[in-house]
Coordinates of C-alpha atoms and ligand atoms in Angstrom, one line a residue:
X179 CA 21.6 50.2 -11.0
X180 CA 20.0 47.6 -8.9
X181 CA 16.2 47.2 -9.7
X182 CA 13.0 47.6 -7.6
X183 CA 12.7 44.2 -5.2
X184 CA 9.0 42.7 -6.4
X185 CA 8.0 42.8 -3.2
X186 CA 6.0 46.5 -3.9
X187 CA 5.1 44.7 -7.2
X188 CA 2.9 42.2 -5.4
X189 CA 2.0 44.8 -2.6
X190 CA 1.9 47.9 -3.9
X191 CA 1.2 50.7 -1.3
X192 CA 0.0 52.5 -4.3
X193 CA -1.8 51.5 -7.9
X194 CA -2.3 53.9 -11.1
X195 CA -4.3 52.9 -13.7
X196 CA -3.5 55.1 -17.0
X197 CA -6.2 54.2 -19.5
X198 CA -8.8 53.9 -16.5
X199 CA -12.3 54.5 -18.7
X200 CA -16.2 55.1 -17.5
X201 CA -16.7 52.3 -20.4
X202 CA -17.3 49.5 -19.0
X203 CA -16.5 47.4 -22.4
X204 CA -12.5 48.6 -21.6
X205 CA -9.8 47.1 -20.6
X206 CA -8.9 49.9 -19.1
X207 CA -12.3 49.9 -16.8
X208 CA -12.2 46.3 -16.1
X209 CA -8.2 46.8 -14.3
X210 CA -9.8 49.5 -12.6
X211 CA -12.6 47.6 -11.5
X212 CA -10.9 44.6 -10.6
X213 CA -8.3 46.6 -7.9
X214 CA -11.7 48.1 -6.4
X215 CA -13.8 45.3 -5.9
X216 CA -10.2 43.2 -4.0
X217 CA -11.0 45.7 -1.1
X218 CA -6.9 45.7 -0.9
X219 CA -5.8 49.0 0.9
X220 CA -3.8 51.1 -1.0
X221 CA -3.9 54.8 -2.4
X222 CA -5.5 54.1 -6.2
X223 CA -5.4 56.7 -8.9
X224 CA -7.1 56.1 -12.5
X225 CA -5.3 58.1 -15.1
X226 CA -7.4 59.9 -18.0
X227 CA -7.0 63.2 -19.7
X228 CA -11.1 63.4 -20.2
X229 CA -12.4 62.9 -16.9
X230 CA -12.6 64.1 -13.3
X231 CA -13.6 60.9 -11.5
X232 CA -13.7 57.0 -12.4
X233 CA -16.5 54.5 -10.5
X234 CA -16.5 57.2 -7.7
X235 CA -12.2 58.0 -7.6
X236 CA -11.0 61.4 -8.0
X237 CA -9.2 60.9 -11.7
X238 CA -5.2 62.3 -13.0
X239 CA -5.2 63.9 -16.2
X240 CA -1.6 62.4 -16.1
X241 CA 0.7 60.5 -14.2
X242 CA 2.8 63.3 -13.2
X243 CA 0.2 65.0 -12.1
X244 CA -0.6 62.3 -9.0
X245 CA 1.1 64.3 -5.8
X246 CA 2.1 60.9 -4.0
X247 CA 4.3 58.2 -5.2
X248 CA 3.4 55.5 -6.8
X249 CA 4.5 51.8 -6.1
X250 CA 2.4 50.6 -9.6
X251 CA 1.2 51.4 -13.0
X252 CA -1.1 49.7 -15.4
X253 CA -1.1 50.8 -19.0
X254 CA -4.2 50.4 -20.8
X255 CA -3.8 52.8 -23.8
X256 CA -3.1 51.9 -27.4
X257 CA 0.8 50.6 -28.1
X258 CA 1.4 53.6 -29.6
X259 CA 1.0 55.7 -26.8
X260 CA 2.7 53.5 -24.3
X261 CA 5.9 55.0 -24.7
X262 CA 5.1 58.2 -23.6
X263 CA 3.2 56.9 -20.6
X264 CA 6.7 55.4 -20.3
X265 CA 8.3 58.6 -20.0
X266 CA 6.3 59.9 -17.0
X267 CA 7.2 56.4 -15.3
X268 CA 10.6 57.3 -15.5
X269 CA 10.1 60.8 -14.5
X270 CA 7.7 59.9 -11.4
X271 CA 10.4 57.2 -10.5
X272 CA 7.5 54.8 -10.2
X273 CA 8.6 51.4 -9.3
X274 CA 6.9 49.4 -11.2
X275 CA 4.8 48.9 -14.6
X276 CA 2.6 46.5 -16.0
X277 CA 1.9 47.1 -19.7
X278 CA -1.1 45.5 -20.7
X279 CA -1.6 46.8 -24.7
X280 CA -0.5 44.4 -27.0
X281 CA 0.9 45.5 -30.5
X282 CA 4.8 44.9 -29.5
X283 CA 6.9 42.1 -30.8
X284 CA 4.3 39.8 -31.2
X285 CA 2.6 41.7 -33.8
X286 CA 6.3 42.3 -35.4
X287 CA 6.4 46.0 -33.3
X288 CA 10.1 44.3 -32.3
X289 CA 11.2 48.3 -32.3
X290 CA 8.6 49.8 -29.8
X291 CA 9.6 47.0 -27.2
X292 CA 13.3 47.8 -27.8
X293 CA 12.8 51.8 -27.3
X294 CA 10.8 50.8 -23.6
X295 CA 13.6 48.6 -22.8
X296 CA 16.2 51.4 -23.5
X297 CA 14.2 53.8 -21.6
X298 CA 13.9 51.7 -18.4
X299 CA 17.9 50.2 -18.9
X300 CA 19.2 53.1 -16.5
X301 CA 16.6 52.6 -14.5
X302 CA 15.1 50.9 -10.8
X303 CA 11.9 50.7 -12.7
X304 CA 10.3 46.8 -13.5
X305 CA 8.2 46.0 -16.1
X306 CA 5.8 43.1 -16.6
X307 CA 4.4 42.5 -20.4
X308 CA 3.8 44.2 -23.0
X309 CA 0.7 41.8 -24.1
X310 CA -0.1 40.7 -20.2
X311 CA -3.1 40.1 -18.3
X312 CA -1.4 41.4 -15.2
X313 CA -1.6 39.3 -11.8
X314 CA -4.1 37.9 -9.2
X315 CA -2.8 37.8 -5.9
X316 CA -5.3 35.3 -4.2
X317 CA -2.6 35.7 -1.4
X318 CA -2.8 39.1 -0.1
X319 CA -6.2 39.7 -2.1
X320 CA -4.9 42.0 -4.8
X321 CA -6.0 41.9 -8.0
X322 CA -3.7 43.9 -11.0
X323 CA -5.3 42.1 -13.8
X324 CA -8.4 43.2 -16.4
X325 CA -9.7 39.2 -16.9
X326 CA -12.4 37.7 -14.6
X327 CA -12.2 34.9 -12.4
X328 CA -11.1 34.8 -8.6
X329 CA -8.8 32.0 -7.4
X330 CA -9.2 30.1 -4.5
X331 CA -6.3 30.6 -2.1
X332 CA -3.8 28.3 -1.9
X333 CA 0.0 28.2 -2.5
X334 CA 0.5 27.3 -5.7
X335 CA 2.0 30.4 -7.9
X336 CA 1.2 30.0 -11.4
X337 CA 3.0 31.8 -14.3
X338 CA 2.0 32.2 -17.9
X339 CA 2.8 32.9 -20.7
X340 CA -0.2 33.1 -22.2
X341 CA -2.7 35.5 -20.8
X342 CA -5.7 33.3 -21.6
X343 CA -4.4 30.4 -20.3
X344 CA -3.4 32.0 -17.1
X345 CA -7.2 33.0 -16.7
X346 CA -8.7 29.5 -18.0
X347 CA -5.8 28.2 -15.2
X348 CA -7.5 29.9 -12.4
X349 CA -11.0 28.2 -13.6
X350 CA -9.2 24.6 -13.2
X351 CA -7.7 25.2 -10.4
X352 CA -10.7 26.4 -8.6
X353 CA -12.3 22.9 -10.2
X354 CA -9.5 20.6 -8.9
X355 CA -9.6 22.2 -6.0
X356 CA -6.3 23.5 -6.1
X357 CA -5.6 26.9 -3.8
X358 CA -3.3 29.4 -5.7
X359 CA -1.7 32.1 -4.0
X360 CA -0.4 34.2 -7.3
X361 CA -1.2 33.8 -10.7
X362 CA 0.8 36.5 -13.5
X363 CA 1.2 36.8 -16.7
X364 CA 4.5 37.6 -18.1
X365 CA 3.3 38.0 -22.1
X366 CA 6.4 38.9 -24.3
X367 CA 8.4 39.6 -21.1
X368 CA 10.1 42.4 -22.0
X369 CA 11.7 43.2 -18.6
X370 CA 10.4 40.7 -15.5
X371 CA 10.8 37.1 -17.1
X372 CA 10.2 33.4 -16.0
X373 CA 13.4 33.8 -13.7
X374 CA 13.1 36.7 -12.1
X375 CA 9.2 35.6 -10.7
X376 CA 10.8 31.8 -9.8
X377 CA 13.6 33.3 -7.6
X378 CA 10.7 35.6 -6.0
X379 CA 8.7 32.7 -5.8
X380 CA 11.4 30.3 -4.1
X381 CA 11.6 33.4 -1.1
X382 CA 7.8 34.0 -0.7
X383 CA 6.3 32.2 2.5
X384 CA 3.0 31.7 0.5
X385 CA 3.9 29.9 -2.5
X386 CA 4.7 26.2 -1.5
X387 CA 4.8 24.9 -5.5
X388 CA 5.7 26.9 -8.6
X389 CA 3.8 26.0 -11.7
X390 CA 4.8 27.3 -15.2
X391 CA 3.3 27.7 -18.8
X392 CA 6.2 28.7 -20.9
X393 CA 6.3 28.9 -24.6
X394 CA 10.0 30.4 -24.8
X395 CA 12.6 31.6 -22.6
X396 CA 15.4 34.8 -23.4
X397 CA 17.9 33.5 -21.3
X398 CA 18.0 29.6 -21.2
X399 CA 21.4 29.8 -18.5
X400 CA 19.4 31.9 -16.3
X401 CA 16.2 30.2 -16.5
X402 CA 18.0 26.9 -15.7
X403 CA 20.0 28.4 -13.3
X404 CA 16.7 30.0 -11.0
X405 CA 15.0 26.1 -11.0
X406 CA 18.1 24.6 -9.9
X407 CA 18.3 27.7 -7.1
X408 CA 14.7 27.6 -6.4
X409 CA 13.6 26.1 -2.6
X410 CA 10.4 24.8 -4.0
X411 CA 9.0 21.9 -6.5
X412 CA 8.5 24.0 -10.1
X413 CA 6.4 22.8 -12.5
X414 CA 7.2 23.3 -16.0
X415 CA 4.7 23.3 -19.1
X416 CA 6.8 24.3 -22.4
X417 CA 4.6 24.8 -25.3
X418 CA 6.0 24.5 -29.2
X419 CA 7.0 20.7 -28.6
X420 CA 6.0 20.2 -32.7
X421 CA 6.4 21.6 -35.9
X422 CA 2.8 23.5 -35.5
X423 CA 3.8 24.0 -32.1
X424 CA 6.7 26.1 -32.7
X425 CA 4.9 27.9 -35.7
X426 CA 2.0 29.0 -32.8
X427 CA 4.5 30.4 -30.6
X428 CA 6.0 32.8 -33.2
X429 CA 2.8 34.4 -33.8
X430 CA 1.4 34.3 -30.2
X431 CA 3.9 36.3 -28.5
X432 CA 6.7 36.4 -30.9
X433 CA 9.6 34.1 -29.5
X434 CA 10.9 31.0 -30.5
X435 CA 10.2 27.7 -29.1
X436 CA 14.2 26.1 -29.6
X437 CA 14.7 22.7 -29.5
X438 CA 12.2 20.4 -27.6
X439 CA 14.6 18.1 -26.2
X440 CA 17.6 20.5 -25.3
X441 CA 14.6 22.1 -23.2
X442 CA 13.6 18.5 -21.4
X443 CA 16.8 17.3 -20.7
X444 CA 17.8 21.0 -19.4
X445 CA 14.2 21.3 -17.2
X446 CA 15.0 17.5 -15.7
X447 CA 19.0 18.3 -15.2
X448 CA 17.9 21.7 -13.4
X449 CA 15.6 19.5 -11.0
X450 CA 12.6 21.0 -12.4
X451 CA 9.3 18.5 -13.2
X452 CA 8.4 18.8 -17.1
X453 CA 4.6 18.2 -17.4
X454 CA 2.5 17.2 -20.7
X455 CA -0.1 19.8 -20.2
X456 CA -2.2 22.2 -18.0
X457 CA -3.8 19.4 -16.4
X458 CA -1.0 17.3 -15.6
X459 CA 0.3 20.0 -13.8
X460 CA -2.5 20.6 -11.2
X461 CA -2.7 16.9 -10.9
X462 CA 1.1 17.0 -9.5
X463 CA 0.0 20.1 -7.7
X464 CA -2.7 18.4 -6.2
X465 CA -0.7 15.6 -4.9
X466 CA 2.3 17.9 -3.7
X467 CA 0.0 20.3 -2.0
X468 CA -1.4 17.5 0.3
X469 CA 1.1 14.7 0.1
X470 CA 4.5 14.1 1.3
X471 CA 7.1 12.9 -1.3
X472 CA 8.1 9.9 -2.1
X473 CA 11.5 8.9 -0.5
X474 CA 12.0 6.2 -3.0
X475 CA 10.7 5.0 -6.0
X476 CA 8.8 1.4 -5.1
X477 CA 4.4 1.9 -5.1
X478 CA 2.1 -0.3 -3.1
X479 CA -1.3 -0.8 -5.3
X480 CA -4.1 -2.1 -3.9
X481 CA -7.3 -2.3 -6.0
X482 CA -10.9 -4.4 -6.3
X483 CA -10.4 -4.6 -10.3
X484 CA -7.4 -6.9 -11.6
X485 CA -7.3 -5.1 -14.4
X486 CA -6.9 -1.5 -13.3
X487 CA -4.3 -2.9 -11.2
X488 CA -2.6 -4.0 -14.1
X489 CA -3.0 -0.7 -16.0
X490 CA -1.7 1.2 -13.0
X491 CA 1.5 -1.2 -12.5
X492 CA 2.0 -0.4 -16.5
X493 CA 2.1 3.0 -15.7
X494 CA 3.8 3.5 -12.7
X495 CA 6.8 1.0 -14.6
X496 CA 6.2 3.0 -17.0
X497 CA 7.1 6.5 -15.6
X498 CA 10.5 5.4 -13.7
X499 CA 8.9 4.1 -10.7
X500 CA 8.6 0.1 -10.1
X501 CA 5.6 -2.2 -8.7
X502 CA 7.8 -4.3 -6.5
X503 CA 6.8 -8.1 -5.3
X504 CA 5.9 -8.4 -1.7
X505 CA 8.0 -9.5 1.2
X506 CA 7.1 -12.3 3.2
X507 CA 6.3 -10.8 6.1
X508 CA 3.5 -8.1 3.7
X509 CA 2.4 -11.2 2.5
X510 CA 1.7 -13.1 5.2
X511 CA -0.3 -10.3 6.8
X512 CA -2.0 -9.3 3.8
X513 CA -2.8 -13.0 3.1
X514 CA -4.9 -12.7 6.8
X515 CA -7.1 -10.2 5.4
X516 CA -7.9 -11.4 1.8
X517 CA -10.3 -14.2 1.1
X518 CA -9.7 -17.8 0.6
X519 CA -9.8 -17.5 -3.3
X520 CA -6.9 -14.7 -3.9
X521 CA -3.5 -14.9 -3.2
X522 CA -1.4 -11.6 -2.1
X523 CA 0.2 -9.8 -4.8
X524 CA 1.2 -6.6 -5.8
X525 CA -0.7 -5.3 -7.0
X526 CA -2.7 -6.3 -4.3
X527 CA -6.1 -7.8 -5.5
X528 CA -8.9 -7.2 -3.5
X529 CA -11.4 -8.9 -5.2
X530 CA -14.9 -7.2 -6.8
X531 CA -17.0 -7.0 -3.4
X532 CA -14.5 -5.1 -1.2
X533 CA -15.8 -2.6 1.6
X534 CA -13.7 -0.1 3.9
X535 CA -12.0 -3.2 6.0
X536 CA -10.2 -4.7 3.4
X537 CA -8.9 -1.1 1.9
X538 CA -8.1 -0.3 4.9
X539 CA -6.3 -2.9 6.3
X540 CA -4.0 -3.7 3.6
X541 CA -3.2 0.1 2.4
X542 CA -2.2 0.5 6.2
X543 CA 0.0 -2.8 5.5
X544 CA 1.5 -1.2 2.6
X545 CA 2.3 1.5 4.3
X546 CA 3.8 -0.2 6.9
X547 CA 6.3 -1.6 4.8
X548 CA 9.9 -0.2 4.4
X549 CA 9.7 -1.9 0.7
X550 CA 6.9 0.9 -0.3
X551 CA 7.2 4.5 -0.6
X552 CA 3.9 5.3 -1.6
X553 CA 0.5 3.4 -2.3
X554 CA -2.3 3.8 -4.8
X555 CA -5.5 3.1 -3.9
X556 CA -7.7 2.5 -6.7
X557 CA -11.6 1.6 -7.3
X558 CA -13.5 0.0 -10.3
X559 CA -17.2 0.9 -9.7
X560 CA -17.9 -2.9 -10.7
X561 CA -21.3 -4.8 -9.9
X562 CA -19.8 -5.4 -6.2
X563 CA -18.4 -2.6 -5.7
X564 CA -19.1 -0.5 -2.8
X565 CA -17.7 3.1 -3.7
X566 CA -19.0 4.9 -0.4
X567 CA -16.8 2.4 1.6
X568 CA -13.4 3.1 -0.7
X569 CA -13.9 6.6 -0.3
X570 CA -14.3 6.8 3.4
X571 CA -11.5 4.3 4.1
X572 CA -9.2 7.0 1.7
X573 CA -10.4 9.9 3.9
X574 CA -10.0 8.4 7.1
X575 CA -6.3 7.3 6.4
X576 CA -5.3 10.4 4.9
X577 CA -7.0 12.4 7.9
X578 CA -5.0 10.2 9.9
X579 CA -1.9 10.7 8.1
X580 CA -2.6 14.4 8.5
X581 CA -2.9 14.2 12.0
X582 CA -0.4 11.5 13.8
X583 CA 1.8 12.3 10.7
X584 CA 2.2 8.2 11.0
X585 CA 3.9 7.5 8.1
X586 CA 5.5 10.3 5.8
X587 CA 4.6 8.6 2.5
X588 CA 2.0 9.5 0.2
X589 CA -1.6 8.1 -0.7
X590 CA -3.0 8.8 -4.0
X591 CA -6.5 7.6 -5.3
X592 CA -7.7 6.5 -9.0
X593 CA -11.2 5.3 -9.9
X594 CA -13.0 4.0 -12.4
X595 CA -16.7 5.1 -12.6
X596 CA -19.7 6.8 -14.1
X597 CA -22.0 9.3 -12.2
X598 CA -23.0 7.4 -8.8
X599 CA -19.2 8.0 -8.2
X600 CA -18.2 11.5 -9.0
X601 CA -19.9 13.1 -6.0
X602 CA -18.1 10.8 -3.9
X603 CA -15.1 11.6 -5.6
X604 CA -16.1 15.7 -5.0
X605 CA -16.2 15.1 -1.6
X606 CA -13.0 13.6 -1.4
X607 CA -11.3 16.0 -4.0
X608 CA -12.7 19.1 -1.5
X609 CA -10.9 17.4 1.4
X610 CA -7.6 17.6 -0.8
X611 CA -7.1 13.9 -1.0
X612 CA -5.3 14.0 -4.8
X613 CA -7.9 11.4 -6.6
X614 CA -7.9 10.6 -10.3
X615 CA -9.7 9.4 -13.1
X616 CA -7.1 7.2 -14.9
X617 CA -4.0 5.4 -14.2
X618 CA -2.0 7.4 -16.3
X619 CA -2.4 10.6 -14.4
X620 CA -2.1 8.9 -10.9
X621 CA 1.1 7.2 -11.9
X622 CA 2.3 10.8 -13.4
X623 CA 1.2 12.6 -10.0
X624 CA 3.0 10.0 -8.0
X625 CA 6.5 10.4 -10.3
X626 CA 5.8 14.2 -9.5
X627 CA 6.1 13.0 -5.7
X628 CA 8.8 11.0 -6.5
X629 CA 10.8 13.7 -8.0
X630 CA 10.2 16.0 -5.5
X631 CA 11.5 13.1 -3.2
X632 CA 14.5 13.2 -5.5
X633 CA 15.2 17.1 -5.3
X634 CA 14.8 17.1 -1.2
X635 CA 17.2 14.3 -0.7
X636 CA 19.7 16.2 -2.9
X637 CA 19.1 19.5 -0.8
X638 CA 19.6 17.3 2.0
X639 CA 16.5 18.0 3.8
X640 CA 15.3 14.4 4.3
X641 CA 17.0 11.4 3.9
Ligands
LIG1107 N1 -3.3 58.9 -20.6 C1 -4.4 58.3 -20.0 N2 -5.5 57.9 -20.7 C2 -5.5 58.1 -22.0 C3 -4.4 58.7 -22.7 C4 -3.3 59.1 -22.0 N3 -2.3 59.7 -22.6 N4 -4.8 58.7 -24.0 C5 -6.0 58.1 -24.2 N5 -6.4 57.8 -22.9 C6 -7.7 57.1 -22.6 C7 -8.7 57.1 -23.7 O1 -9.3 58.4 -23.8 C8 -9.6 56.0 -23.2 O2 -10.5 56.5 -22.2 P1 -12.0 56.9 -22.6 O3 -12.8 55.6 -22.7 O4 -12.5 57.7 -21.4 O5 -12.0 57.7 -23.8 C9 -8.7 55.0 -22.6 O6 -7.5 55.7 -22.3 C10 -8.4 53.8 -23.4 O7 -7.9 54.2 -24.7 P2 -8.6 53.7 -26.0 O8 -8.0 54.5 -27.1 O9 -10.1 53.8 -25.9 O10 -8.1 52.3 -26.1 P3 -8.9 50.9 -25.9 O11 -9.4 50.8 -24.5 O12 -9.9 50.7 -27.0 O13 -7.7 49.8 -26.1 C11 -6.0 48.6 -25.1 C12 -6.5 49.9 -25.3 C13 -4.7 48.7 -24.3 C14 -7.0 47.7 -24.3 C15 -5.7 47.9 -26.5 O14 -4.9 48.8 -27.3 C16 -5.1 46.6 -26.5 O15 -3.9 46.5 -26.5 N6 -5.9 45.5 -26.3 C17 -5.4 44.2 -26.2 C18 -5.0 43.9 -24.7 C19 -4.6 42.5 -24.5 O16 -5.2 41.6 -25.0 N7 -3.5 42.3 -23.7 C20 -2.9 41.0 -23.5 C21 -3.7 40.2 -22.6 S1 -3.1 38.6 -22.3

């Protein structure tokens, strides 16, 4: 039987909430709560046996009691009751369910999860969890979850395994300035997995990257299979790369982590980009949400400190992407700009006192160049230095980029600084220009950009 399309997932004309409570220390309040304050329009029913209206909304003593369909359900009772609550799903032909008890499979309950997924197999009904948070849909202003915290909207769709980390997610992102359109968690994933949400994901006009935290996936061919499919850049944290690691998962929600290097070489042969941690993945958000990709894999560096040019070179070399000498012609015009005492290099030294002219000129250079396919601008907040200037020569090329679309190569900041510089780097962070705080992560953002470059080209939409 072909199942529900997760298009009335994400915008329900209708919501229940079985397990709504006046308590406001619930879970079952909170999910109530958190659909009312979205001000999204739809019919919303809260489901108790003990009570005749919830924060102001005539209440159900059961689901089939509610005389209209209904698109979704969240569970909030015990595990033990779920099942039952499962029942009336089936019998109002609801479309879909989100169970947010825990107590399945990751507690050892492997049997409970099993009778749900029998009782749905016949079924056009979906189910997201058991053990979720739910979903924020910054998007179309919906929120199905009971945690706090409202995203900034964007198009970045994050999913997560873990329900925590999908909330502490939302915090980052709104810190790095990184707009999210839907943010779900899929906890043990008995029904709607990584695979399903990617190929919704790949089809939805406002997610533009896909970003996920996975500790385990059911069905490795499938999971593959939806990344390689998939229209859009997905970025993939797997959890349980250690002994400890894998130990974690089995108690958290009850999979298995497999092999950590059948996973990376799978993830990198799918096209997907496999990122250390949480943060490395917003930085590559950050720099695929307002840069284009890199067409090749050769970085212009241009930098007041010798030695952060030297770290970054490391890096970038480091990470599959090359630091390449300059051509004459760069040379000679760089060589123009510089003075008397340094030669042009790559990475191109700028010397300590620097101001906007020289960063701009020779980034603009570098960009010129058919020998580049993306520069890094970088800063050490030295006795000379004169951050104010390398920040407004950043914002003024990448507004320009923005607007004459010039050049279709990317720009991507690092600096090296204590206090005086971070609200400079605030400003430019709030403007979306993808800045960073350490070579490393710039040269990891930039490989980001170069695989997505990589994954176009073999889609054939640029050359
Ligand atoms: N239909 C509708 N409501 C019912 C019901 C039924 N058949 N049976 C009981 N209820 C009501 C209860 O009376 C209660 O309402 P009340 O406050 O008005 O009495 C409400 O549902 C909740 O039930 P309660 O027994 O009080 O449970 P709880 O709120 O303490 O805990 C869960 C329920 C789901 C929150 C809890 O079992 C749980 O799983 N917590 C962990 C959730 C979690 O962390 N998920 C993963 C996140 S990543």
């Amino acid at each position: 039987m072909e199942k529900h399309s997760l298009d009335s997932f994400f915008k329900p004309k209708s919501i229940a909430v079985v397990g709504a409570s006046r308590d406001s220390r619930k879970i079952g309040h909170a999910a109530l709560k958190n659909i009312l304050i979205s001000d999204y329009k739809c019919d919303l029913y809260p489901i108790n046996p003990h009570e005749k209206e919830i924060l102001g909304i005539p209440c159900y003593p059961r689901l089939t009691d509610v005389p209209k369909p209904i698109d979704l359900v969240l569970i909030c009772v015990p595990a033990k009751i779920v099942p039952q609550i499962m029942r009336d799903c089936v019998e109002k032909k609801v479309k879909h369910v989100i169970i947010i008890s825990s107590g399945f499979s990751e507690a050892g309950n492997k049997e409970l999860e099993e009778e749900i997924k029998e009782m749905i197999k016949d079924t056009k009904i979906r189910v997201l969890g058991p053990n979720t948070m739910g979903y924020k849909n910054a998007s179309d202003g919906l929120d199905a979850s009971f945690v706090f915290g409202v995203p900034r909207k964007g198009n970045l769709s994050l999913i997560s395994q873990s329900g925590a980390l999908g909330v502490g997610m939302i915090y980052l992102a709104n810190n790095e300035f990184v707009g999210v359109s839907k943010v779900i968690g899929v906890g043990n994933k008995l029904d709607i997995d990584d695979d399903d949400l990617i190929e919704y994901f790949s089809r939805d006009p406002d997610t533009k990257v896909i970003g996920l935290y996975i500790e385990a996936v059911k069905d490795g061919r499938r999971f593959m299979n939806s990344i390689k499919a998939c229209k859009k850049p997905v970025l993939v944290v797997k959890a349980g790369r250690s002994r400890a690691g894998a130990r974690a998962t089995a108690s958290h929600t009850g999979s298995m982590a497999g092999s950590d290097r059948i996973y990376s070489a799978a993830i990198k042969q799918a096209g997907g980009i496999r990122c250390r941690d949480i943060v490395e993945l917003f930085d590559i958000a950050r720099a695929l949400a307002g840069q284009p990709p890199m067409r090749g894999n050769r970085v212009g560096i241009v930098t007041n400190g010798g030695g952060l040019g030297i770290l970054l070179a490391d890096a970038c070399e480091g990470n599959g992407l090359t630091v390449p000498k300059l051509s004459r012609e760069t040379y000679e015009k760089i060589d123009k700009i510089l003075p008397d005492l340094v030669k042009p290099n790559n990475p191109v030294d700028l010397v300590a006192d620097a101001g906007f002219y020289r960063y701009e000129a020779c980034t603009k250079i570098l960009l010129e160049d058919k020998n580049i396919d993306g520069v890094i601008v970088a800063s050490v907040h030295a006795g000379y230095a004169r951050p104010r200037e390398f920040t407004a020569a950043i914002l003024k090329m990448v507004y320009e980029q923005k607007l004459h679309e010039t050049h279709q190569k990317p720009i991507l900041a690092t600096w090296v600084g204590g206090r005086e510089y971070e609200d400079l780097v605030y400003d430019l962070k709030s403007a979306g220009v993808p800045i960073y705080p350490s070579s490393w992560r710039t040269a990891r953002a930039m490989w980001g950009l170069h695989m997505e470059g990589q994954r176009l080209k073999r889609e054939g939409l640029i050359e």
